[in-house]
């Protein structure tokens, strides 16, 4: 078995020579040893140990270059601190501050002695404490300055350890690169002087400023503070404010129409959930839970609704669900068609995806700034903010579900004469329904997560109770309101998810 493995490696020698470029005989022997068994086998590469990250960069192993560049930079920082670092700087600055305070106390003692003030003894005791603290700070500074050799030794030990580690990993990493290069010749191979220069430059740009910054923090102020000008931010902010003002004025009719439409939708939902007698609403929700999730979901729904009613959260919970329902209804109505459109047009989705990333990455509080600027405060603004936060999942899941429909099934349907409309409604959407419903579920839950944030701009409901509990440190009331929001979320999750199959 070992002979056959050696023969296989021998047949690869021409490829090894082409791949390594230099030191071909050495790498033939090393690769033959490494390839005898899967996994890591210990070897030492002297060049990699000597050059460190530069060797990995020259060989095109940039991931390893980054790792060892950071490790060796850490070692050089310790060496630099020990050789020319101001180790007692913090202690000396503390001593200087204590000395200034001590001078002030001595002046106060002189004034107290002249006036015969009763605080003289207290001032003297404070002065004695400050003198002890000053001596301790000076001693600490002297001791820190004397630890330079220790930092040098620690840095050298780390540097040697990292170089031994680099030497022991180099051949194994290069053999893995060789295996990838055999199947894909676009991978880097050989020793490139261009890569060597680039790796040297990058290593110098990282190591030298980092060492100098930690050793002498005040030597180059540019390393401590980013070069900027506060007027730039003020100017950009004024420009954005002017753009907001112009948009608000020019689009007043558009924003008023949106506000009116959302208010009408909210009023209708509040009539259904708040105006309808509570037994009717509770009965319908419990039956819905039974039909979609079975007896267990119905029992849980009954217990959760009883919690909302008995602790006087019923009306606010229904107002919260009205707000959530309006936001989720608009998000789902717009999100699923947009997801279908993007699934069939990858170029469109390439444009939409960064917008969705922005909507999901931006902190939720930031949404409130443009929403309040254009729409004002109140429930319609809360609906818009909730829509922005909750819309991306249903769009993404719709695209994902449609992209996962097997091509063989679609081709079979087309072969039997299916029209594009029939293909969409009878093939694609049924097969993607579970994924799309998962997106709907996520949209509803994320919308409910915005309840507390939306209460900051006047949206009523359970979020208002949580906000008041935070303002007045009413922990008990806040926990009860938070549990009410949790139960609303669980009821909606169980109903939308339905029975698990």
Phi, psi and omega in degrees: 000318180292325179293319179295323178295319179295320178296322179295319178293322179299322178293339179273358184304318177299322177292321178298317179299318180292326184284313187280327178079306182240157179053050187295318180298319179297313183287334172298314181293318182292316180294324177298322179287317183292325184279358181291336181212149178291157178091192185277137173231134188287127171215166178234129177249109184298321180295318179293322178294323181286313185273338178065230184298334180296322178298315180295322177294319180296329179272000179082013178267073191288332177295315177292326176302315181297317182297310184285335174297315179292320181294313181290329175298320176300318179294316180295329176298317179295319179296316180297320178297322180287326184280310185224021179276150177267082188289331181265017185299311182298319181293322178293322177296321177295320178297322179296320178294320179294322180296320177297317178295324180294319177299319179296319179295322179295322175296321178294325178294318179299316179295323180290324178294323180289323183268349182069036182291153181284349182273008185299314181297319179296321179294321179294319178296320178295323179294319178298319178296320179293323178296318176297318180295323179295317178297319180295318179295319178295321178295319178298319179296317179295319179295319179295321178296332182277355181267014181300316180298324179298315180296322178297315181294319178297316180297318178295320178298316178296317181298316179296318180297318180292325179289322175296320178297317178297319180295325182281339181264337191303308184294321178296317179293321180291324177294323175296321175296324178296319178297319178290325180293328180296329180264341180215104186286000176283346178291149182295143178213163179075177177260115183255125177289332176295314177295326178297314178296318179296317179296319178298316180297314180296318179297319178294321180292335178269314187288311186296308179296324180294316179297316180295320182296317182281331180278313181231083186301330185261006182294314180234102182301334181299331180285340183263327183234132179292134180291110182213177178219125185298332180293334178297313179297319179296320179294316179295319178298320177295323178295318178295319178298319177296321178296320178297316181297318180295316180297319180296320180288314183290326183255028183301316180297320180296313181292325177294323178295317178298315180298317180296316180297317180292324178294321177297317179296317179297317179299319179296316180293324179292328175296321181290311187272322184266318183286329179291140179307139185300325178298324180294312181299315181298317180296317180296317181294319179295317177297321178297319177296322178293317182291326183268323186242349179099185185298322182296317178295322179296318179296316179297318179299318178299315180295320181293318178294324177296321176300314181298321183284315185292331180262018172065036175252005190298307185296317180291327177294320178293324176295322178295316180294328176296314177298315179297317181298319179297313181295315182292322180298315179292318181298315182289320181296326178269328187288317182294312176300321178294322177296320177298317180296317181290328180295330181266353181226089183302326180295321177295319180293329176296332177277322183287326185302313178299327178294318177296320176299318179297317181296325182274334184273329182295131177305142187297329180294332181291332178300330186292334184295302179291329180296313179293325181295321185265325188249334184093180181272166180120187184295318178302321177296321176297322178296315181296314179299320178293322178298316182298320182284327187261350185288320187306319183301317183293327177291312181297316182291327176295315177298315181297315181298318181288327178288338180271358176294126183302136179296330181296322179292318180294319179295323178294318179296319178294325179294331178270011173091022180290135175280162178304321179293316178297320180298321181290310189279331185254348182239298187294305184295318177299321181287332180264005188298319182295319179293319179296319179294328174297321176294321177298317179300315180295322178297317180297314182292320177293326176295320178293332179292342180272004185299313182292319180294318181294335179294341178293336182248025171098004176284123183282178176121199184293332178299331179294321178294320178295318180297317178295323178295324177291321183291323185253011178056039177267085187297317182298312180295324179295320179295318179298316179293322177296320176295327177296318176297319179299315181294323175299317180295318181293321178299312180296321180296316181293321182290317182289320182291326179071198181286138178277129180241000000 
